[in-house]
Coordinates of C-alpha atoms in Angstrom, one line a residue:
Chain K
X28 CA -6.7 25.9 -15.1
X29 CA -5.7 28.2 -17.9
X30 CA -4.1 26.3 -20.8
X31 CA -1.4 28.2 -22.6
X32 CA -2.3 28.8 -26.2
X33 CA -0.4 30.3 -29.0
X34 CA -2.2 31.8 -32.0
X35 CA -5.7 30.8 -32.9
X36 CA -7.4 27.6 -31.7
X37 CA -10.9 26.4 -32.3
X38 CA -12.8 26.2 -29.0
X39 CA -12.8 22.4 -28.9
X40 CA -9.1 22.2 -29.6
X41 CA -7.8 24.1 -26.6
X42 CA -8.1 21.2 -24.1
X43 CA -6.7 17.8 -25.2
X44 CA -9.4 15.1 -25.1
X45 CA -7.0 12.2 -25.6
X46 CA -4.7 12.0 -22.6
X47 CA -1.7 9.9 -21.5
X48 CA -4.1 6.9 -21.1
X49 CA -4.6 7.0 -24.9
X50 CA -0.8 7.0 -25.3
X51 CA -0.7 3.8 -23.2
X52 CA -3.3 2.1 -25.4
X53 CA -1.2 1.7 -28.5
X54 CA 2.0 1.3 -26.4
X55 CA 0.6 -1.7 -24.5
X56 CA -1.2 -3.2 -27.5
X57 CA 2.1 -2.9 -29.4
X58 CA 4.0 -4.9 -26.7
X59 CA 1.4 -7.6 -27.0
X60 CA 1.7 -7.9 -30.8
X61 CA 5.5 -7.7 -30.8
X62 CA 5.9 -10.3 -28.0
X63 CA 3.6 -12.7 -29.9
X64 CA 5.5 -12.2 -33.2
X65 CA 8.8 -13.0 -31.4
X66 CA 7.2 -16.2 -30.0
X67 CA 6.0 -17.2 -33.5
X68 CA 9.6 -17.0 -34.8
X69 CA 10.3 -20.1 -32.9
X70 CA 7.1 -21.9 -33.5
X71 CA 6.5 -21.2 -37.2
X72 CA 9.8 -20.1 -38.6
X73 CA 11.8 -22.6 -36.6
X74 CA 14.3 -20.1 -35.2
X75 CA 15.5 -22.6 -32.5
X76 CA 17.9 -20.1 -30.9
X77 CA 15.0 -18.0 -29.5
X78 CA 13.3 -21.0 -27.9
X79 CA 14.2 -19.9 -24.3
X80 CA 12.0 -16.8 -24.8
X81 CA 9.1 -18.6 -26.4
X82 CA 6.9 -19.2 -23.3
X83 CA 8.0 -16.0 -21.6
X84 CA 7.0 -14.1 -24.8
X85 CA 3.5 -15.7 -24.8
X86 CA 2.9 -14.9 -21.1
X87 CA 4.2 -11.4 -21.6
X88 CA 1.7 -10.9 -24.5
X89 CA -1.2 -12.3 -22.3
X90 CA -0.3 -10.1 -19.3
X91 CA -0.2 -6.9 -21.4
X92 CA -3.3 -7.9 -23.5
X93 CA -5.3 -8.2 -20.3
X94 CA -4.4 -4.6 -19.4
X95 CA -4.7 -3.2 -22.9
X96 CA -8.4 -2.2 -22.7
X97 CA -8.1 -0.7 -19.2
X98 CA -6.7 2.7 -20.3
X99 CA -9.6 3.1 -22.7
X100 CA -12.1 2.1 -20.1
X101 CA -10.6 4.5 -17.6
X102 CA -10.6 7.3 -20.2
X103 CA -14.2 6.8 -21.1
X104 CA -15.3 6.6 -17.5
X105 CA -18.1 4.1 -18.0
X106 CA -16.3 0.7 -18.2
X107 CA -19.6 -1.2 -18.1
X108 CA -20.6 0.4 -21.4
X109 CA -17.8 -1.4 -23.2
X110 CA -19.8 -4.6 -23.2
X111 CA -22.5 -2.8 -25.3
X112 CA -19.9 -3.0 -28.1
X113 CA -20.4 -6.8 -28.0
X114 CA -24.1 -6.8 -27.3
X115 CA -25.1 -4.3 -30.0
X116 CA -22.1 -4.1 -32.4
X117 CA -21.9 -1.1 -34.6
X118 CA -20.2 -2.2 -37.8
X119 CA -19.4 1.3 -39.0
X120 CA -17.4 2.3 -35.9
X121 CA -13.7 1.6 -36.2
X122 CA -13.3 1.6 -32.4
X123 CA -16.2 -0.7 -31.8
X124 CA -14.8 -3.2 -34.2
X125 CA -11.5 -3.1 -32.3
X126 CA -13.4 -4.9 -29.5
X127 CA -13.9 -7.9 -31.8
X128 CA -10.3 -7.8 -33.0
X129 CA -9.2 -7.8 -29.3
X130 CA -11.6 -10.6 -28.4
X131 CA -10.5 -12.7 -31.3
X132 CA -6.9 -12.3 -30.4
X133 CA -7.4 -13.0 -26.7
X134 CA -9.8 -16.0 -27.0
X135 CA -8.9 -17.6 -30.3
X136 CA -5.2 -17.0 -30.4
X137 CA -3.4 -16.3 -27.2
X138 CA -5.3 -18.2 -24.6
X139 CA -5.6 -21.2 -26.9
X140 CA -2.0 -21.3 -27.8
X141 CA -0.9 -20.9 -24.2
X142 CA -3.3 -23.6 -23.0
X143 CA -2.2 -26.1 -25.7
X144 CA 1.5 -25.4 -25.0
X145 CA 1.2 -25.7 -21.3
X146 CA -1.4 -28.5 -21.2
X147 CA 1.1 -31.2 -20.4
X148 CA 2.6 -29.1 -17.5
X149 CA -0.9 -28.2 -16.3
X150 CA -1.9 -31.9 -16.1
X151 CA 1.3 -32.9 -14.4
X152 CA 1.0 -30.0 -11.9
X153 CA -2.7 -30.9 -11.2
X154 CA -1.5 -34.3 -10.1
X155 CA 1.6 -33.3 -8.2
X156 CA 0.7 -29.8 -6.9
X157 CA -0.8 -28.9 -3.5
X158 CA -3.3 -26.4 -2.0
X159 CA -5.2 -23.9 -4.0
X160 CA -2.8 -24.0 -6.9
X161 CA -3.8 -27.7 -7.5
X162 CA -7.4 -26.6 -7.7
X163 CA -6.5 -24.0 -10.3
X164 CA -4.5 -26.5 -12.4
X165 CA -7.4 -29.1 -12.2
X166 CA -9.8 -26.4 -13.4
X167 CA -7.4 -25.6 -16.3
X168 CA -7.1 -29.3 -17.3
X169 CA -10.9 -29.1 -18.1
X170 CA -11.2 -32.6 -16.5
X171 CA -8.9 -34.3 -19.0
X172 CA -5.6 -35.6 -17.8
X173 CA -4.6 -37.3 -21.0
X174 CA -1.0 -36.5 -21.8
X175 CA -0.3 -39.4 -24.1
X176 CA 2.2 -38.9 -26.8
X177 CA -0.5 -38.9 -29.4
X178 CA -2.6 -36.3 -27.6
X179 CA 0.5 -34.1 -27.2
X180 CA 1.2 -34.4 -30.9
X181 CA -2.3 -33.3 -31.6
X182 CA -1.7 -30.3 -29.3
X183 CA 1.5 -29.5 -31.1
X184 CA -0.1 -29.6 -34.5
X185 CA -3.1 -27.5 -33.5
X186 CA -0.8 -25.1 -31.7
X187 CA 1.2 -24.7 -34.8
X188 CA -2.0 -24.0 -36.8
X189 CA -3.1 -21.4 -34.2
X190 CA 0.3 -19.7 -34.4
X191 CA -0.1 -19.6 -38.2
X192 CA -3.5 -17.8 -37.7
X193 CA -1.9 -15.9 -34.8
X194 CA 0.7 -14.1 -36.9
X195 CA -1.9 -12.3 -39.2
X196 CA -4.1 -11.8 -36.1
X197 CA -1.2 -10.1 -34.3
X198 CA -0.6 -8.0 -37.4
X199 CA -4.3 -7.2 -37.4
X200 CA -4.4 -6.3 -33.7
X201 CA -1.7 -3.6 -33.9
X202 CA -2.2 -2.7 -37.6
X203 CA -5.8 -1.9 -36.5
X204 CA -4.6 0.5 -33.8
X205 CA -2.6 2.3 -36.5
X206 CA -5.6 2.2 -38.8
X207 CA -7.7 3.9 -36.1
X208 CA -5.3 6.9 -36.1
X209 CA -4.4 6.7 -39.8
X210 CA -8.0 6.9 -40.8
X211 CA -8.8 10.2 -39.1
X212 CA -8.7 12.1 -42.3
X213 CA -9.4 15.5 -40.6
X214 CA -6.0 15.2 -38.8
X215 CA -3.0 15.6 -41.1
X216 CA -0.6 14.4 -38.4
X217 CA -2.4 11.0 -38.2
X218 CA -4.0 10.6 -41.6
X219 CA -1.6 8.4 -43.5
X220 CA -2.0 5.0 -45.2
X221 CA 1.5 4.2 -43.8
X222 CA 0.3 4.5 -40.2
X223 CA -0.9 0.9 -39.7
X224 CA 2.5 -0.4 -41.1
X225 CA 4.6 2.0 -39.0
X226 CA 2.6 1.0 -35.9
X227 CA 3.0 -2.6 -36.7
X228 CA 6.8 -2.5 -37.1
X229 CA 7.2 -0.2 -34.0
X230 CA 5.0 -2.8 -32.2
X231 CA 7.4 -5.6 -33.2
X232 CA 10.4 -3.5 -32.1
X233 CA 8.9 -2.7 -28.6
X234 CA 7.6 -6.3 -28.1
X235 CA 10.9 -7.9 -29.0
X236 CA 12.8 -5.4 -26.9
X237 CA 10.5 -5.9 -23.9
X238 CA 10.8 -9.7 -24.0
X239 CA 14.6 -9.4 -24.4
X240 CA 14.8 -7.2 -21.3
X241 CA 12.4 -9.5 -19.4
X242 CA 14.4 -12.5 -20.4
X243 CA 17.7 -10.9 -19.2
X244 CA 16.1 -9.7 -16.0
X245 CA 14.3 -12.9 -15.1
X246 CA 17.4 -15.0 -15.8
X247 CA 19.4 -12.7 -13.5
X248 CA 16.8 -12.9 -10.8
X249 CA 16.8 -16.7 -10.9
X250 CA 20.6 -16.7 -10.7
X251 CA 20.8 -18.6 -14.1
X252 CA 23.2 -18.1 -17.0
X253 CA 21.8 -16.2 -20.0
X254 CA 21.8 -18.2 -23.2
X255 CA 23.9 -15.8 -25.3
X256 CA 23.0 -17.5 -28.5
X257 CA 19.3 -16.8 -27.8
X258 CA 20.0 -13.2 -26.6
X259 CA 22.2 -12.5 -29.7
X260 CA 19.5 -13.8 -32.0
X261 CA 16.7 -11.8 -30.3
X262 CA 18.9 -8.7 -30.5
X263 CA 19.6 -9.3 -34.2
X264 CA 15.8 -9.6 -34.9
X265 CA 15.4 -6.4 -32.9
X266 CA 17.9 -4.7 -35.1
X267 CA 16.3 -5.9 -38.4
X268 CA 12.8 -4.8 -37.4
X269 CA 14.1 -1.6 -36.0
X270 CA 15.9 -0.7 -39.3
X271 CA 12.6 -1.5 -41.2
X272 CA 10.6 0.6 -38.7
X273 CA 13.0 3.5 -38.9
X274 CA 13.1 3.4 -42.7
X275 CA 9.3 3.5 -42.9
X276 CA 9.1 6.4 -40.5
X277 CA 11.8 8.3 -42.5
X278 CA 9.9 7.5 -45.8
X279 CA 6.8 8.9 -44.3
X280 CA 8.7 12.0 -43.3
X281 CA 10.3 12.4 -46.7
X282 CA 6.9 12.1 -48.3
X283 CA 5.4 14.7 -46.0
X284 CA 8.4 17.1 -46.6
X285 CA 8.3 16.7 -50.4
X286 CA 4.6 16.8 -50.7
X287 CA 4.4 19.9 -48.3
X288 CA 0.7 20.1 -48.3
X289 CA -1.3 22.9 -46.6
X290 CA -0.6 21.4 -43.1
X291 CA 3.1 21.1 -43.6
X292 CA 4.3 24.5 -42.3
X293 CA 2.2 24.2 -39.2
X294 CA 3.3 20.6 -38.4
X295 CA 6.9 21.5 -39.2
X296 CA 6.8 24.4 -36.7
X297 CA 5.3 22.1 -34.1
X298 CA 8.1 19.5 -34.5
X299 CA 10.7 22.3 -34.2
X300 CA 9.1 23.8 -31.1
X301 CA 6.7 21.8 -28.9
X302 CA 7.7 18.3 -30.0
X303 CA 11.4 19.0 -30.4
X304 CA 12.4 17.2 -27.2
X305 CA 9.9 14.3 -27.3
X306 CA 10.2 13.7 -31.0
X307 CA 13.7 14.7 -32.2
X308 CA 15.7 14.2 -29.1
X309 CA 13.9 11.3 -27.3
X310 CA 12.2 9.4 -30.0
X311 CA 14.6 9.7 -32.9
X312 CA 18.1 10.3 -31.4
X313 CA 17.9 8.5 -28.1
X314 CA 15.1 6.0 -28.8
X315 CA 15.9 5.0 -32.3
X316 CA 19.3 6.0 -33.7
X317 CA 21.2 5.2 -30.5
X318 CA 19.8 1.6 -30.0
X319 CA 20.3 0.9 -33.7
X320 CA 23.9 2.1 -33.5
X321 CA 24.5 0.2 -30.3
X322 CA 23.2 -3.2 -31.6
X323 CA 25.0 -2.6 -34.9
X324 CA 28.2 -2.2 -33.0
X325 CA 27.8 -5.7 -31.6
X326 CA 27.4 -7.0 -35.1
X327 CA 30.5 -5.3 -36.4
X328 CA 32.9 -5.4 -33.4
X329 CA 33.8 -8.5 -31.4
X330 CA 32.4 -7.8 -28.0
X331 CA 32.6 -9.9 -24.8
X332 CA 29.5 -11.6 -23.5
X333 CA 29.3 -9.1 -20.6
X334 CA 29.7 -6.1 -22.9
X335 CA 27.0 -7.4 -25.3
X336 CA 24.7 -8.0 -22.4
X337 CA 25.2 -4.4 -21.2
X338 CA 24.8 -3.0 -24.7
X339 CA 21.6 -5.0 -25.2
X340 CA 20.2 -3.8 -21.8
X341 CA 21.0 -0.2 -22.6
X342 CA 19.7 -0.5 -26.2
X343 CA 16.6 -2.3 -25.1
X344 CA 15.7 0.3 -22.4
X345 CA 16.3 3.1 -24.8
X346 CA 14.1 1.4 -27.3
X347 CA 11.2 1.1 -24.8
X348 CA 11.5 4.8 -24.1
X349 CA 11.8 5.6 -27.8
X350 CA 8.6 3.7 -28.7
X351 CA 6.8 5.3 -25.8
X352 CA 7.9 8.7 -27.1
X353 CA 6.6 7.6 -30.6
X354 CA 3.2 6.8 -29.2
X355 CA 3.2 10.1 -27.2
X356 CA 4.2 12.1 -30.3
X357 CA 1.4 10.5 -32.4
X358 CA -1.4 10.8 -29.8
X359 CA -0.5 14.1 -28.0
X360 CA 1.3 15.7 -31.0
X361 CA -1.8 15.1 -33.1
X362 CA -3.9 17.3 -30.8
X363 CA -1.4 20.2 -30.1
X364 CA -2.0 22.1 -33.4
X365 CA -5.2 23.8 -34.6
X366 CA -7.0 22.4 -37.7
X367 CA -6.9 26.0 -38.8
X368 CA -3.1 25.6 -38.9
X369 CA -2.9 29.0 -37.1
X370 CA -2.3 28.0 -33.5
X371 CA -1.0 25.6 -30.9
X372 CA -2.2 24.4 -27.5
X373 CA -0.4 22.6 -24.6
X374 CA -1.0 19.4 -22.8
X375 CA -1.3 19.8 -19.1
X376 CA -1.1 16.4 -17.5
X377 CA -2.8 15.9 -14.1
X378 CA -1.2 13.7 -11.4
X379 CA -3.7 11.9 -9.2
X380 CA -6.7 12.5 -11.5
X381 CA -8.6 9.9 -13.4
X382 CA -6.5 10.4 -16.5
X383 CA -3.3 11.7 -14.8
X384 CA 0.2 10.4 -14.4
X385 CA -0.5 8.2 -11.4
X386 CA -3.2 5.9 -13.0
X387 CA -0.9 5.7 -16.0
X388 CA 2.0 4.5 -13.8
X389 CA -0.3 2.0 -12.1
X390 CA -1.5 0.7 -15.5
X391 CA 2.1 0.2 -16.6
X392 CA 2.9 -1.7 -13.4
X393 CA -0.2 -3.8 -13.6
X394 CA 1.0 -6.1 -16.5
X395 CA 4.2 -6.9 -14.6
X396 CA 2.1 -8.0 -11.6
X397 CA -0.1 -10.1 -13.8
X398 CA 3.0 -11.5 -15.5
X399 CA 4.5 -12.4 -12.1
X400 CA 1.3 -14.3 -11.2
X401 CA 1.3 -16.1 -14.6
X402 CA 5.0 -17.0 -14.2
X403 CA 4.4 -18.4 -10.8
X404 CA 1.4 -20.4 -12.1
X405 CA 2.9 -21.5 -15.4
X406 CA 6.7 -21.2 -15.2
X407 CA 8.1 -20.6 -18.6
X408 CA 11.7 -21.6 -17.8
X409 CA 13.4 -24.4 -19.6
X410 CA 14.6 -26.1 -16.4
X411 CA 11.0 -26.3 -15.1
X412 CA 10.2 -28.2 -18.4
X413 CA 13.0 -30.6 -17.8
X414 CA 11.8 -31.1 -14.2
X415 CA 8.4 -32.0 -15.5
X416 CA 10.1 -34.7 -17.6
X417 CA 10.8 -36.7 -14.4
X418 CA 7.3 -35.9 -13.1
X419 CA 5.8 -37.1 -16.3
X420 CA 7.6 -40.4 -16.0
X421 CA 6.4 -40.7 -12.4
X422 CA 2.8 -39.9 -13.4
X423 CA 2.8 -42.4 -16.3
X424 CA 4.3 -45.0 -14.0
X425 CA 1.5 -44.5 -11.4
X426 CA -1.3 -44.2 -13.9
Chain U
X11 CA -8.2 -40.6 -32.0
X12 CA -11.3 -39.7 -30.1
X13 CA -9.7 -40.6 -26.8
X14 CA -6.6 -38.5 -27.5
X15 CA -8.6 -35.6 -28.7
X16 CA -11.0 -35.6 -25.8
X17 CA -9.5 -32.6 -24.2
X18 CA -10.2 -30.6 -27.4
X19 CA -13.8 -31.7 -27.3
X20 CA -14.0 -30.4 -23.7
X21 CA -12.4 -27.2 -24.8
X22 CA -14.9 -26.8 -27.6
X23 CA -17.7 -27.5 -25.1
X24 CA -16.3 -24.6 -22.9
X25 CA -16.4 -22.3 -25.9
X26 CA -19.9 -23.5 -26.8
X27 CA -21.0 -22.9 -23.2
X28 CA -19.5 -19.4 -23.3
X29 CA -21.2 -18.6 -26.6
X30 CA -24.6 -19.9 -25.3
X31 CA -24.2 -17.8 -22.2
X32 CA -23.5 -14.8 -24.4
X33 CA -26.5 -15.4 -26.6
X34 CA -28.8 -15.8 -23.5
X35 CA -27.4 -12.7 -21.9
X36 CA -27.7 -10.8 -25.1
X37 CA -31.4 -11.8 -25.5
X38 CA -32.0 -10.8 -21.8
X39 CA -30.3 -7.3 -21.9
X40 CA -30.8 -6.0 -25.4
X41 CA -34.1 -4.0 -25.5
X42 CA -36.7 -5.6 -27.9
X43 CA -37.1 -2.4 -30.0
X44 CA -33.3 -2.1 -30.6
X45 CA -32.6 -1.8 -34.3
X46 CA -36.2 -1.2 -35.3
X47 CA -35.3 2.1 -37.1
X48 CA -31.5 2.2 -36.8
X49 CA -28.7 1.6 -34.4
X50 CA -30.7 2.7 -31.3
X51 CA -33.8 1.7 -29.2
X52 CA -36.9 2.3 -31.4
X53 CA -39.1 2.8 -28.3
X54 CA -36.9 5.7 -27.3
X55 CA -38.6 7.9 -29.9
X56 CA -42.1 7.5 -28.3
X57 CA -40.6 8.0 -24.8
X58 CA -38.9 11.2 -25.8
X59 CA -42.0 12.4 -27.6
X60 CA -44.1 11.8 -24.5
X61 CA -41.9 14.1 -22.4
X62 CA -43.5 17.4 -21.4
X63 CA -42.4 20.3 -23.6
X64 CA -39.9 22.4 -21.8
X65 CA -39.1 25.2 -24.3
X66 CA -41.7 27.8 -25.3
X67 CA -39.8 29.2 -28.3
X68 CA -39.0 32.9 -28.9
X69 CA -42.1 33.5 -30.9
X70 CA -44.3 32.6 -27.8
X71 CA -42.1 34.9 -25.6
X72 CA -42.4 37.8 -28.0
X73 CA -46.1 37.6 -28.3
X74 CA -46.3 39.0 -24.7
X75 CA -42.9 40.7 -24.3
X76 CA -43.0 42.7 -27.5
X77 CA -41.2 45.6 -25.8
X78 CA -38.2 43.4 -25.1
X79 CA -38.3 42.0 -28.6
X80 CA -38.1 45.6 -29.9
X81 CA -35.1 46.3 -27.7
X82 CA -33.4 43.2 -28.9
X83 CA -33.9 44.1 -32.6
X84 CA -31.6 47.2 -32.0
X85 CA -28.6 45.1 -30.8
X86 CA -26.6 42.1 -31.6
X87 CA -28.5 39.9 -29.2
X88 CA -31.3 39.8 -31.8
X89 CA -29.8 36.4 -32.8
X90 CA -29.9 35.0 -29.3
X91 CA -33.1 33.1 -28.4
X92 CA -34.8 34.2 -25.2
X93 CA -34.5 30.8 -23.5
X94 CA -30.8 30.6 -24.2
X95 CA -30.3 33.0 -21.2
X96 CA -33.6 32.7 -19.3
X97 CA -33.8 28.9 -19.4
X98 CA -36.7 26.7 -20.6
X99 CA -39.9 28.5 -19.8
X100 CA -42.8 26.6 -21.4
X101 CA -44.4 26.3 -17.9
X102 CA -44.3 30.1 -17.6
X103 CA -45.8 30.5 -21.1
X104 CA -48.6 28.2 -20.1
X105 CA -49.4 29.9 -16.8
X106 CA -47.7 33.3 -16.7
X107 CA -49.1 34.4 -13.4
X108 CA -48.3 31.5 -11.1
X109 CA -45.0 30.4 -12.8
X110 CA -42.6 33.3 -12.6
X111 CA -39.1 32.9 -13.9
X112 CA -36.2 33.8 -11.5
X113 CA -34.3 37.0 -12.1
X114 CA -31.0 36.1 -13.7
X115 CA -27.6 36.8 -12.1
X116 CA -26.0 38.6 -15.1
X117 CA -22.5 38.3 -13.5
X118 CA -22.8 34.5 -14.1
X119 CA -25.0 34.3 -17.2
X120 CA -23.2 36.8 -19.4
X121 CA -19.8 35.3 -18.6
X122 CA -20.9 32.0 -20.1
X123 CA -20.5 33.4 -23.5
X124 CA -18.4 36.5 -23.0
X125 CA -15.6 35.3 -20.7
X126 CA -12.3 35.8 -22.5
X127 CA -10.8 32.7 -24.1
X128 CA -8.0 32.6 -26.6
X129 CA -9.9 30.0 -28.6
X130 CA -12.7 32.5 -29.4
X131 CA -12.5 34.5 -32.6
X132 CA -11.1 38.0 -32.0
X133 CA -14.2 39.7 -33.3
X134 CA -16.4 38.1 -30.6
X135 CA -16.9 40.5 -27.6
X136 CA -15.1 39.0 -24.7
X137 CA -13.7 40.2 -21.4
X138 CA -11.8 38.8 -18.4
X139 CA -14.6 39.4 -16.0
X140 CA -12.3 39.5 -13.0
X141 CA -10.5 42.5 -14.4
X142 CA -13.4 44.0 -16.3
X143 CA -16.1 44.1 -13.6
X144 CA -14.7 42.4 -10.6
X145 CA -17.9 40.4 -10.0
X146 CA -20.3 43.3 -10.3
X147 CA -23.4 42.3 -12.2
X148 CA -23.1 43.1 -15.9
X149 CA -26.5 44.8 -16.1
X150 CA -25.2 47.5 -13.8
X151 CA -23.8 49.1 -16.9
X152 CA -25.1 47.1 -19.9
X153 CA -28.7 46.5 -20.9
X154 CA -28.7 42.8 -21.5
X155 CA -31.2 42.8 -24.4
X156 CA -29.2 45.5 -26.2
X157 CA -25.8 45.3 -24.5
X158 CA -23.6 47.8 -26.4
X159 CA -23.1 51.0 -24.4
X160 CA -23.7 53.8 -26.9
X161 CA -21.3 56.8 -26.6
X162 CA -21.5 59.9 -28.7
X163 CA -24.0 59.0 -31.4
X164 CA -27.6 59.7 -30.7
X165 CA -30.1 56.8 -30.5
X166 CA -32.0 57.9 -33.6
X167 CA -28.9 58.2 -35.8
X168 CA -27.8 54.7 -34.7
X169 CA -31.3 53.3 -35.4
X170 CA -31.4 54.9 -38.8
X171 CA -27.9 53.6 -39.6
X172 CA -28.9 50.0 -38.6
X173 CA -32.2 50.4 -40.6
X174 CA -30.2 51.2 -43.8
X175 CA -28.2 48.0 -43.4

């Protein structure tokens, strides 16, 4: 397959080595970090209004975190070799160290926090449930069915402590992804000390937006009423983080334009040609300015509940597309120009190939399937918690 | 306190078991010589050194094929090592009569370097082989060891000019 090339490219630049799967990697990791930070708002910063999304945010973070390494493993082609990263860790490799950041976040933060938060429900379900599910719950109790007030208070305190550690860990997780790109000093499109911070805020934007959409969708599916106070608060936090994220990106752009180093003309040409649609139209206009304007409208104008819900749904969906476009423009955009600054190549995406569109779609659907299983196993809804109240009384009465 | 924190002790035990399993697994799968010299298996050096030598090197080739070496000196392929095109031939150098290299298909071998590609520098000789020769072997027109087809200038003049450089 001939790849259309314009101008001069070095031989190893013609074909892109990092495909759409590498676009998915920061996108999915960002959703994890963002969803967790939304959950921590309730736990640490006591934003009571977002409580209905707390557990959903944690489960969303877990579902996406489990899928986060898969695009990398599919891209590398030898998934079994990823374990060598743990067996013989290479401390000078930024990518190898990500394995430890990932493991820390999965094992020491997310799984622990979910387990502690759900432990009471798990114990109750292990005593009232039936069939294979009961077996799963019994396994998850680790053989301890103590749900006394004191033990739950210990869980609460420990959970709070883990969330405290979790916030910098979530920052580290996605800041690290930004660092991996930002530290490639040979690539002027990536090399920027602002990269980890921009990635972090865009992660918060995408995570908050994803949980907001999931909350609206799941409430609608269950035929329940949306808690508008909660939704308004989540949307407001989305707006705040979005404004910071956009400001940072614009600062980065200003800096690049004013500094105008030797790469500037080449990158500027790329943005005005090959990246015009994905960067200017989709990422900036549709995926950033429009959602910020839409949510700002709800802050300024008095809108009905239905109108606000519709605006949030549209703004949230556009945000998800915009953040995906941002990852696309970073990963793919960074490989479209020659390091000689004299030429440009194109990205030809396959469909049913190992790194094509089809596996990318499957990888994006997979977290939702995992989330569905998690939600079935550990319902995050407030009414299931109140149902457990009566079960708890019954269990205490029988024990 | 102990009773109410029992589940945490169980949790810690699960983590400790996981850690122990990791340590045992690591001890079982990581080669003993790993890290002996650097971030690789130390024994790999001896293993690689014990492999039979595959490449003879152009000096060995030229000690017998001096006519070809003289031809090469006159063209740009002087910088290309013999085994870059002919493949590893240490076995042939060891026993020239019984181990005979296969004749190369120049339509394939030449295209490896000279197939047109926009990523290659403009000064590098390159052709779209489908248009240039249509699959005909390159050595029908070119002499692979001195590939430029001379037109006009006499061989002697050319040799003298190159000698002055």
